[in-house]
Amino acid sequence: MTGCERIGAAFEQRTGRAALMPYMMACFPDEETSIAIGLSCAANGADLVEVGIPYSDPLADGPVIHEAATQALRNGATVQASLRVAKAVSEAVPTVVMCYANLVLSMGWEAFAAELVEAGVSGLICPDLPLEEAPEALAALDAHGLALVPLVAPTTPDSRLAEIGARARGFLYTVSVAGTTGERSGPAAGIDAVVERARANTSVPVAVGFGISTPEQASSTADAGAEGVIIGSRLIREAATAADPSTAVGLVVKGFADSLR
């Protein structure tokens, strides 16, 4: 089964509910603990897991994830160590790696795609990949059966949304609000329209992320028509503060999973 097929199967097995996709930072707070966190996500209801590779200038990420990346890098995190984490987690649940473009370009798209396959990863999210450079990335990932998952925002123009949606593989990462990742106090305004607009421009499932920090927000996002719900900063905060990060994150993930049933 290819990576694209694994992602497709994860969405097809939802049985009338939205797929839950927790985000974790590889090598945070350390490599071994991050593996335990990913496996705990899988054991507590995650349908897929997004594995972030630490980067020094994560433009799409808010302060919680930015600080986690900084700490991981300070502790010696590398791309190779991050892929070891992804490989371990991939044995339990389909994974999608989130990686900034400079880290990929230093290796080359073909070489990076081969590394992802070796790690058992199913797809790649590259939030700062310009649409104009996507064909090279798409060709390399397509050749290895991997999904290139693009991001769209409420502010994405219609013409650009159509082009991005046509190139999407696996799912379309739909940002609920303009800005960076992070926890917010309430549901995004107009999320129904955001989801409807995204779905009208792609043939793959629409997964919504950014700012979803409570089970109630996850449930309302699913009710708005999202086929997937992505949780990030809430889980990273739990990993940063808990005495037993993997157990604590697993309990939070279970709460989100229960809200989507």
PDB file of C-alpha atoms in Angstrom:
ATOM      1  CA  MET A   1       0.000   0.000   0.000  1.00  0.00           C
ATOM      2  CA  THR A   2       1.370   3.420  -0.949  1.00  0.00           C
ATOM      3  CA  GLY A   3       1.384   6.423   1.350  1.00  0.00           C
ATOM      4  CA  CYS A   4      -1.501   8.011  -0.547  1.00  0.00           C
ATOM      5  CA  GLU A   5      -3.456   4.784  -0.198  1.00  0.00           C
ATOM      6  CA  ARG A   6      -2.807   4.620   3.551  1.00  0.00           C
ATOM      7  CA  ILE A   7      -4.132   8.155   3.989  1.00  0.00           C
ATOM      8  CA  GLY A   8      -7.143   7.338   1.828  1.00  0.00           C
ATOM      9  CA  ALA A   9      -7.879   4.236   3.889  1.00  0.00           C
ATOM     10  CA  ALA A  10      -7.674   6.232   7.128  1.00  0.00           C
ATOM     11  CA  PHE A  11     -10.346   8.630   5.881  1.00  0.00           C
ATOM     12  CA  GLU A  12     -12.501   5.847   4.430  1.00  0.00           C
ATOM     13  CA  GLN A  13     -12.576   4.012   7.768  1.00  0.00           C
ATOM     14  CA  ARG A  14     -14.095   6.986   9.610  1.00  0.00           C
ATOM     15  CA  THR A  15     -17.607   5.436   9.639  1.00  0.00           C
ATOM     16  CA  GLY A  16     -19.505   8.696   9.539  1.00  0.00           C
ATOM     17  CA  ARG A  17     -17.218  10.808  11.711  1.00  0.00           C
ATOM     18  CA  ALA A  18     -14.323  13.181  11.107  1.00  0.00           C
ATOM     19  CA  ALA A  19     -10.809  11.734  11.163  1.00  0.00           C
ATOM     20  CA  LEU A  20      -8.683  12.895  14.100  1.00  0.00           C
ATOM     21  CA  MET A  21      -5.132  13.987  13.348  1.00  0.00           C
ATOM     22  CA  PRO A  22      -3.008  14.995  16.353  1.00  0.00           C
ATOM     23  CA  TYR A  23       0.164  16.988  15.694  1.00  0.00           C
ATOM     24  CA  MET A  24       3.364  16.104  17.537  1.00  0.00           C
ATOM     25  CA  MET A  25       6.848  17.595  17.405  1.00  0.00           C
ATOM     26  CA  ALA A  26       9.533  15.016  16.665  1.00  0.00           C
ATOM     27  CA  CYS A  27      12.280  14.926  19.314  1.00  0.00           C
ATOM     28  CA  PHE A  28      10.267  17.029  21.761  1.00  0.00           C
ATOM     29  CA  PRO A  29      10.893  16.930  24.607  1.00  0.00           C
ATOM     30  CA  ASP A  30      13.376  14.283  23.417  1.00  0.00           C
ATOM     31  CA  GLU A  31      13.483  11.551  20.777  1.00  0.00           C
ATOM     32  CA  GLU A  32      12.382   8.634  22.968  1.00  0.00           C
ATOM     33  CA  THR A  33       9.560  10.535  24.649  1.00  0.00           C
ATOM     34  CA  SER A  34       8.268  11.874  21.342  1.00  0.00           C
ATOM     35  CA  ILE A  35       7.992   8.317  20.021  1.00  0.00           C
ATOM     36  CA  ALA A  36       5.999   7.391  23.120  1.00  0.00           C
ATOM     37  CA  ILE A  37       3.750  10.419  22.541  1.00  0.00           C
ATOM     38  CA  GLY A  38       3.062   9.396  18.944  1.00  0.00           C
ATOM     39  CA  LEU A  39       2.263   5.814  19.920  1.00  0.00           C
ATOM     40  CA  SER A  40      -0.008   7.078  22.688  1.00  0.00           C
ATOM     41  CA  CYS A  41      -1.877   9.204  20.136  1.00  0.00           C
ATOM     42  CA  ALA A  42      -2.377   6.091  17.995  1.00  0.00           C
ATOM     43  CA  ALA A  43      -3.586   4.054  20.970  1.00  0.00           C
ATOM     44  CA  ASN A  44      -6.103   6.699  22.019  1.00  0.00           C
ATOM     45  CA  GLY A  45      -8.031   7.272  18.817  1.00  0.00           C
ATOM     46  CA  ALA A  46      -5.822   9.078  16.292  1.00  0.00           C
ATOM     47  CA  ASP A  47      -6.622   8.141  12.694  1.00  0.00           C
ATOM     48  CA  LEU A  48      -3.439   9.782  11.412  1.00  0.00           C
ATOM     49  CA  VAL A  49      -0.575  11.604  13.133  1.00  0.00           C
ATOM     50  CA  GLU A  50       1.176  14.727  11.862  1.00  0.00           C
ATOM     51  CA  VAL A  51       4.874  14.663  12.786  1.00  0.00           C
ATOM     52  CA  GLY A  52       6.595  18.053  12.783  1.00  0.00           C
ATOM     53  CA  ILE A  53      10.303  18.285  12.019  1.00  0.00           C
ATOM     54  CA  PRO A  54      11.875  20.984  14.233  1.00  0.00           C
ATOM     55  CA  TYR A  55      12.929  24.114  12.355  1.00  0.00           C
ATOM     56  CA  SER A  56      14.477  27.341  13.600  1.00  0.00           C
ATOM     57  CA  ASP A  57      12.090  29.726  11.817  1.00  0.00           C
ATOM     58  CA  PRO A  58       8.650  28.067  11.645  1.00  0.00           C
ATOM     59  CA  LEU A  59       6.651  30.865  10.038  1.00  0.00           C
ATOM     60  CA  ALA A  60       3.291  29.082  10.170  1.00  0.00           C
ATOM     61  CA  ASP A  61       3.569  28.157  13.831  1.00  0.00           C
ATOM     62  CA  GLY A  62       2.572  30.075  16.926  1.00  0.00           C
ATOM     63  CA  PRO A  63       4.581  30.454  20.140  1.00  0.00           C
ATOM     64  CA  VAL A  64       3.814  27.043  21.668  1.00  0.00           C
ATOM     65  CA  ILE A  65       5.035  25.017  18.695  1.00  0.00           C
ATOM     66  CA  HIS A  66       7.852  27.488  18.015  1.00  0.00           C
ATOM     67  CA  GLU A  67       9.179  27.014  21.548  1.00  0.00           C
ATOM     68  CA  ALA A  68       8.948  23.233  21.228  1.00  0.00           C
ATOM     69  CA  ALA A  69      10.982  23.358  18.018  1.00  0.00           C
ATOM     70  CA  THR A  70      13.563  25.592  19.676  1.00  0.00           C
ATOM     71  CA  GLN A  71      13.926  23.214  22.607  1.00  0.00           C
ATOM     72  CA  ALA A  72      14.170  20.165  20.344  1.00  0.00           C
ATOM     73  CA  LEU A  73      16.895  21.809  18.259  1.00  0.00           C
ATOM     74  CA  ARG A  74      18.714  22.883  21.403  1.00  0.00           C
ATOM     75  CA  ASN A  75      18.697  19.247  22.475  1.00  0.00           C
ATOM     76  CA  GLY A  76      20.245  18.153  19.176  1.00  0.00           C
ATOM     77  CA  ALA A  77      17.242  17.268  17.001  1.00  0.00           C
ATOM     78  CA  THR A  78      18.037  16.592  13.333  1.00  0.00           C
ATOM     79  CA  VAL A  79      16.042  15.641  10.254  1.00  0.00           C
ATOM     80  CA  GLN A  80      17.351  12.083  10.520  1.00  0.00           C
ATOM     81  CA  ALA A  81      16.380  11.806  14.193  1.00  0.00           C
ATOM     82  CA  SER A  82      12.946  13.204  13.349  1.00  0.00           C
ATOM     83  CA  LEU A  83      12.482  10.585  10.645  1.00  0.00           C
ATOM     84  CA  ARG A  84      13.404   7.872  13.141  1.00  0.00           C
ATOM     85  CA  VAL A  85      10.554   9.152  15.287  1.00  0.00           C
ATOM     86  CA  ALA A  86       8.205   9.158  12.293  1.00  0.00           C
ATOM     87  CA  LYS A  87       9.236   5.607  11.406  1.00  0.00           C
ATOM     88  CA  ALA A  88       8.437   4.320  14.886  1.00  0.00           C
ATOM     89  CA  VAL A  89       5.052   6.053  14.947  1.00  0.00           C
ATOM     90  CA  SER A  90       4.264   4.929  11.378  1.00  0.00           C
ATOM     91  CA  GLU A  91       4.253   1.337  12.559  1.00  0.00           C
ATOM     92  CA  ALA A  92       1.091   2.105  14.540  1.00  0.00           C
ATOM     93  CA  VAL A  93      -0.746   4.747  12.490  1.00  0.00           C
ATOM     94  CA  PRO A  94      -0.385   6.555   9.132  1.00  0.00           C
ATOM     95  CA  THR A  95       1.863   9.598   9.476  1.00  0.00           C
ATOM     96  CA  VAL A  96       2.247  12.836   7.562  1.00  0.00           C
ATOM     97  CA  VAL A  97       5.464  14.794   8.082  1.00  0.00           C
ATOM     98  CA  MET A  98       5.298  18.576   8.396  1.00  0.00           C
ATOM     99  CA  CYS A  99       8.567  20.109   7.231  1.00  0.00           C
ATOM    100  CA  TYR A 100       9.673  23.570   6.087  1.00  0.00           C
ATOM    101  CA  ALA A 101      11.027  23.899   2.563  1.00  0.00           C
ATOM    102  CA  ASN A 102      14.637  24.790   3.384  1.00  0.00           C
ATOM    103  CA  LEU A 103      15.122  21.459   5.142  1.00  0.00           C
ATOM    104  CA  VAL A 104      13.874  19.634   2.051  1.00  0.00           C
ATOM    105  CA  LEU A 105      15.780  21.736  -0.471  1.00  0.00           C
ATOM    106  CA  SER A 106      19.070  21.034   1.295  1.00  0.00           C
ATOM    107  CA  MET A 107      18.567  17.348   0.414  1.00  0.00           C
ATOM    108  CA  GLY A 108      16.624  17.646  -2.838  1.00  0.00           C
ATOM    109  CA  TRP A 109      13.057  16.512  -3.448  1.00  0.00           C
ATOM    110  CA  GLU A 110      13.910  13.086  -4.822  1.00  0.00           C
ATOM    111  CA  ALA A 111      16.270  12.218  -1.967  1.00  0.00           C
ATOM    112  CA  PHE A 112      13.842  13.515   0.652  1.00  0.00           C
ATOM    113  CA  ALA A 113      10.953  11.553  -0.840  1.00  0.00           C
ATOM    114  CA  ALA A 114      13.061   8.393  -0.700  1.00  0.00           C
ATOM    115  CA  GLU A 115      13.837   9.093   2.977  1.00  0.00           C
ATOM    116  CA  LEU A 116      10.128   9.486   3.724  1.00  0.00           C
ATOM    117  CA  VAL A 117       9.353   6.152   2.095  1.00  0.00           C
ATOM    118  CA  GLU A 118      12.134   4.486   4.078  1.00  0.00           C
ATOM    119  CA  ALA A 119      10.575   5.901   7.254  1.00  0.00           C
ATOM    120  CA  GLY A 120       7.140   4.567   6.351  1.00  0.00           C
ATOM    121  CA  VAL A 121       5.684   8.075   6.113  1.00  0.00           C
ATOM    122  CA  SER A 122       2.551   8.534   4.011  1.00  0.00           C
ATOM    123  CA  GLY A 123       2.710  12.201   3.049  1.00  0.00           C
ATOM    124  CA  LEU A 124       4.291  15.627   3.433  1.00  0.00           C
ATOM    125  CA  ILE A 125       3.002  19.035   4.490  1.00  0.00           C
ATOM    126  CA  CYS A 126       5.340  21.860   3.478  1.00  0.00           C
ATOM    127  CA  PRO A 127       3.665  25.102   4.608  1.00  0.00           C
ATOM    128  CA  ASP A 128       6.124  27.496   2.965  1.00  0.00           C
ATOM    129  CA  LEU A 129       6.370  25.725  -0.397  1.00  0.00           C
ATOM    130  CA  PRO A 130       5.399  28.266  -3.099  1.00  0.00           C
ATOM    131  CA  LEU A 131       2.778  27.028  -5.517  1.00  0.00           C
ATOM    132  CA  GLU A 132       5.147  27.834  -8.365  1.00  0.00           C
ATOM    133  CA  GLU A 133       7.701  25.337  -7.008  1.00  0.00           C
ATOM    134  CA  ALA A 134       5.151  22.622  -6.277  1.00  0.00           C
ATOM    135  CA  PRO A 135       5.453  20.725  -9.603  1.00  0.00           C
ATOM    136  CA  GLU A 136       8.971  19.474  -8.782  1.00  0.00           C
ATOM    137  CA  ALA A 137       7.887  18.406  -5.309  1.00  0.00           C
ATOM    138  CA  LEU A 138       4.713  16.811  -6.626  1.00  0.00           C
ATOM    139  CA  ALA A 139       6.597  14.818  -9.259  1.00  0.00           C
ATOM    140  CA  ALA A 140       9.051  13.424  -6.708  1.00  0.00           C
ATOM    141  CA  LEU A 141       6.377  12.535  -4.174  1.00  0.00           C
ATOM    142  CA  ASP A 142       4.009  11.090  -6.788  1.00  0.00           C
ATOM    143  CA  ALA A 143       6.820   8.843  -8.026  1.00  0.00           C
ATOM    144  CA  HIS A 144       7.107   7.383  -4.527  1.00  0.00           C
ATOM    145  CA  GLY A 145       3.367   7.115  -3.877  1.00  0.00           C
ATOM    146  CA  LEU A 146       3.448   9.880  -1.266  1.00  0.00           C
ATOM    147  CA  ALA A 147       0.855  12.596  -0.708  1.00  0.00           C
ATOM    148  CA  LEU A 148       1.809  16.256  -1.046  1.00  0.00           C
ATOM    149  CA  VAL A 149      -0.692  17.943   1.268  1.00  0.00           C
ATOM    150  CA  PRO A 150      -1.066  21.684   0.563  1.00  0.00           C
ATOM    151  CA  LEU A 151      -2.501  24.356   2.838  1.00  0.00           C
ATOM    152  CA  VAL A 152      -5.244  26.816   1.991  1.00  0.00           C
ATOM    153  CA  ALA A 153      -6.588  29.670   4.105  1.00  0.00           C
ATOM    154  CA  PRO A 154      -9.824  31.669   4.248  1.00  0.00           C
ATOM    155  CA  THR A 155      -7.937  34.421   2.407  1.00  0.00           C
ATOM    156  CA  THR A 156      -6.731  32.214  -0.482  1.00  0.00           C
ATOM    157  CA  PRO A 157      -8.079  33.714  -3.754  1.00  0.00           C
ATOM    158  CA  ASP A 158     -10.538  31.552  -5.702  1.00  0.00           C
ATOM    159  CA  SER A 159      -8.239  31.058  -8.691  1.00  0.00           C
ATOM    160  CA  ARG A 160      -5.341  29.990  -6.509  1.00  0.00           C
ATOM    161  CA  LEU A 161      -7.571  27.768  -4.369  1.00  0.00           C
ATOM    162  CA  ALA A 162      -8.701  25.898  -7.475  1.00  0.00           C
ATOM    163  CA  GLU A 163      -5.111  25.338  -8.580  1.00  0.00           C
ATOM    164  CA  ILE A 164      -3.991  24.192  -5.131  1.00  0.00           C
ATOM    165  CA  GLY A 165      -7.019  21.951  -4.715  1.00  0.00           C
ATOM    166  CA  ALA A 166      -6.351  20.250  -8.037  1.00  0.00           C
ATOM    167  CA  ARG A 167      -2.802  19.389  -6.953  1.00  0.00           C
ATOM    168  CA  ALA A 168      -3.730  18.163  -3.478  1.00  0.00           C
ATOM    169  CA  ARG A 169      -2.994  14.576  -2.564  1.00  0.00           C
ATOM    170  CA  GLY A 170      -4.213  12.747   0.535  1.00  0.00           C
ATOM    171  CA  PHE A 171      -6.223  15.639   1.949  1.00  0.00           C
ATOM    172  CA  LEU A 172      -6.453  19.425   1.732  1.00  0.00           C
ATOM    173  CA  TYR A 173      -5.161  21.116   4.901  1.00  0.00           C
ATOM    174  CA  THR A 174      -7.632  23.921   5.426  1.00  0.00           C
ATOM    175  CA  VAL A 175      -6.588  26.651   7.853  1.00  0.00           C
ATOM    176  CA  SER A 176      -9.574  27.759   9.919  1.00  0.00           C
ATOM    177  CA  VAL A 177      -8.329  31.316  10.530  1.00  0.00           C
ATOM    178  CA  ALA A 178      -5.728  33.671   9.122  1.00  0.00           C
ATOM    179  CA  GLY A 179      -2.517  33.678  11.142  1.00  0.00           C
ATOM    180  CA  THR A 180      -0.357  31.079  12.851  1.00  0.00           C
ATOM    181  CA  THR A 181      -1.099  27.919  14.788  1.00  0.00           C
ATOM    182  CA  GLY A 182      -2.222  28.259  18.386  1.00  0.00           C
ATOM    183  CA  GLU A 183      -5.045  27.774  20.855  1.00  0.00           C
ATOM    184  CA  ARG A 184      -8.109  29.990  20.589  1.00  0.00           C
ATOM    185  CA  SER A 185     -11.028  30.528  22.930  1.00  0.00           C
ATOM    186  CA  GLY A 186     -13.846  29.813  20.517  1.00  0.00           C
ATOM    187  CA  PRO A 187     -14.691  28.291  17.139  1.00  0.00           C
ATOM    188  CA  ALA A 188     -13.547  30.099  14.018  1.00  0.00           C
ATOM    189  CA  ALA A 189     -16.187  32.401  12.595  1.00  0.00           C
ATOM    190  CA  GLY A 190     -17.570  31.272   9.265  1.00  0.00           C
ATOM    191  CA  ILE A 191     -15.968  27.830   9.398  1.00  0.00           C
ATOM    192  CA  ASP A 192     -18.907  26.325   7.479  1.00  0.00           C
ATOM    193  CA  ALA A 193     -18.186  28.591   4.521  1.00  0.00           C
ATOM    194  CA  VAL A 194     -14.441  27.911   4.731  1.00  0.00           C
ATOM    195  CA  VAL A 195     -15.015  24.152   4.565  1.00  0.00           C
ATOM    196  CA  GLU A 196     -17.621  24.421   1.814  1.00  0.00           C
ATOM    197  CA  ARG A 197     -15.321  26.580  -0.304  1.00  0.00           C
ATOM    198  CA  ALA A 198     -12.404  24.188   0.127  1.00  0.00           C
ATOM    199  CA  ARG A 199     -14.470  21.124  -0.722  1.00  0.00           C
ATOM    200  CA  ALA A 200     -15.789  22.757  -3.884  1.00  0.00           C
ATOM    201  CA  ASN A 201     -12.229  23.033  -5.175  1.00  0.00           C
ATOM    202  CA  THR A 202     -10.749  19.592  -4.506  1.00  0.00           C
ATOM    203  CA  SER A 203     -11.519  15.899  -4.813  1.00  0.00           C
ATOM    204  CA  VAL A 204      -9.664  14.867  -1.637  1.00  0.00           C
ATOM    205  CA  PRO A 205     -10.952  15.103   1.962  1.00  0.00           C
ATOM    206  CA  VAL A 206     -10.876  18.485   3.685  1.00  0.00           C
ATOM    207  CA  ALA A 207      -9.086  18.535   7.058  1.00  0.00           C
ATOM    208  CA  VAL A 208      -9.234  21.653   9.221  1.00  0.00           C
ATOM    209  CA  GLY A 209      -6.520  22.848  11.586  1.00  0.00           C
ATOM    210  CA  PHE A 210      -5.141  25.941  13.402  1.00  0.00           C
ATOM    211  CA  GLY A 211      -6.827  27.116  16.581  1.00  0.00           C
ATOM    212  CA  ILE A 212      -8.745  23.952  17.511  1.00  0.00           C
ATOM    213  CA  SER A 213      -7.962  23.462  21.179  1.00  0.00           C
ATOM    214  CA  THR A 214     -11.033  21.898  22.821  1.00  0.00           C
ATOM    215  CA  PRO A 215     -13.168  18.833  22.076  1.00  0.00           C
ATOM    216  CA  GLU A 216     -16.142  21.164  21.639  1.00  0.00           C
ATOM    217  CA  GLN A 217     -14.307  23.109  18.920  1.00  0.00           C
ATOM    218  CA  ALA A 218     -13.337  19.837  17.241  1.00  0.00           C
ATOM    219  CA  SER A 219     -16.940  18.663  17.275  1.00  0.00           C
ATOM    220  CA  SER A 220     -18.258  21.936  15.849  1.00  0.00           C
ATOM    221  CA  THR A 221     -15.599  21.831  13.127  1.00  0.00           C
ATOM    222  CA  ALA A 222     -16.714  18.327  12.183  1.00  0.00           C
ATOM    223  CA  ASP A 223     -20.341  19.464  12.236  1.00  0.00           C
ATOM    224  CA  ALA A 224     -19.345  22.188   9.747  1.00  0.00           C
ATOM    225  CA  GLY A 225     -18.449  19.425   7.305  1.00  0.00           C
ATOM    226  CA  ALA A 226     -14.732  18.904   7.879  1.00  0.00           C
ATOM    227  CA  GLU A 227     -13.691  15.339   7.086  1.00  0.00           C
ATOM    228  CA  GLY A 228     -10.625  15.682   9.296  1.00  0.00           C
ATOM    229  CA  VAL A 229      -9.726  17.692  12.405  1.00  0.00           C
ATOM    230  CA  ILE A 230      -6.111  18.573  13.266  1.00  0.00           C
ATOM    231  CA  ILE A 231      -5.064  19.345  16.855  1.00  0.00           C
ATOM    232  CA  GLY A 232      -1.630  20.837  17.547  1.00  0.00           C
ATOM    233  CA  SER A 233      -0.762  23.470  20.131  1.00  0.00           C
ATOM    234  CA  ARG A 234      -3.038  22.009  22.810  1.00  0.00           C
ATOM    235  CA  LEU A 235      -1.107  18.725  22.675  1.00  0.00           C
ATOM    236  CA  ILE A 236       2.317  20.355  22.533  1.00  0.00           C
ATOM    237  CA  ARG A 237       1.445  22.375  25.628  1.00  0.00           C
ATOM    238  CA  GLU A 238       0.464  19.160  27.393  1.00  0.00           C
ATOM    239  CA  ALA A 239       3.739  17.506  26.374  1.00  0.00           C
ATOM    240  CA  ALA A 240       5.685  20.514  27.646  1.00  0.00           C
ATOM    241  CA  THR A 241       4.086  20.655  31.087  1.00  0.00           C
ATOM    242  CA  ALA A 242       3.123  17.106  32.080  1.00  0.00           C
ATOM    243  CA  ALA A 243       5.231  14.890  34.320  1.00  0.00           C
ATOM    244  CA  ASP A 244       4.358  11.941  32.049  1.00  0.00           C
ATOM    245  CA  PRO A 245       3.962  13.496  28.589  1.00  0.00           C
ATOM    246  CA  SER A 246       2.879  10.413  26.634  1.00  0.00           C
ATOM    247  CA  THR A 247       0.149   9.467  29.105  1.00  0.00           C
ATOM    248  CA  ALA A 248      -1.072  13.056  29.430  1.00  0.00           C
ATOM    249  CA  VAL A 249      -1.190  13.636  25.678  1.00  0.00           C
ATOM    250  CA  GLY A 250      -2.961  10.312  25.183  1.00  0.00           C
ATOM    251  CA  LEU A 251      -5.704  11.307  27.610  1.00  0.00           C
ATOM    252  CA  VAL A 252      -6.241  14.604  25.796  1.00  0.00           C
ATOM    253  CA  VAL A 253      -6.337  12.824  22.428  1.00  0.00           C
ATOM    254  CA  LYS A 254      -8.927  10.394  23.788  1.00  0.00           C
ATOM    255  CA  GLY A 255     -11.105  13.326  24.798  1.00  0.00           C
ATOM    256  CA  PHE A 256     -10.946  14.712  21.269  1.00  0.00           C
ATOM    257  CA  ALA A 257     -11.590  11.279  19.747  1.00  0.00           C
ATOM    258  CA  ASP A 258     -14.652  10.782  21.945  1.00  0.00           C
ATOM    259  CA  SER A 259     -16.019  14.176  20.876  1.00  0.00           C
ATOM    260  CA  LEU A 260     -15.941  13.120  17.220  1.00  0.00           C
ATOM    261  CA  ARG A 261     -17.840   9.866  17.710  1.00  0.00           C
TER     262      ARG A 261
END
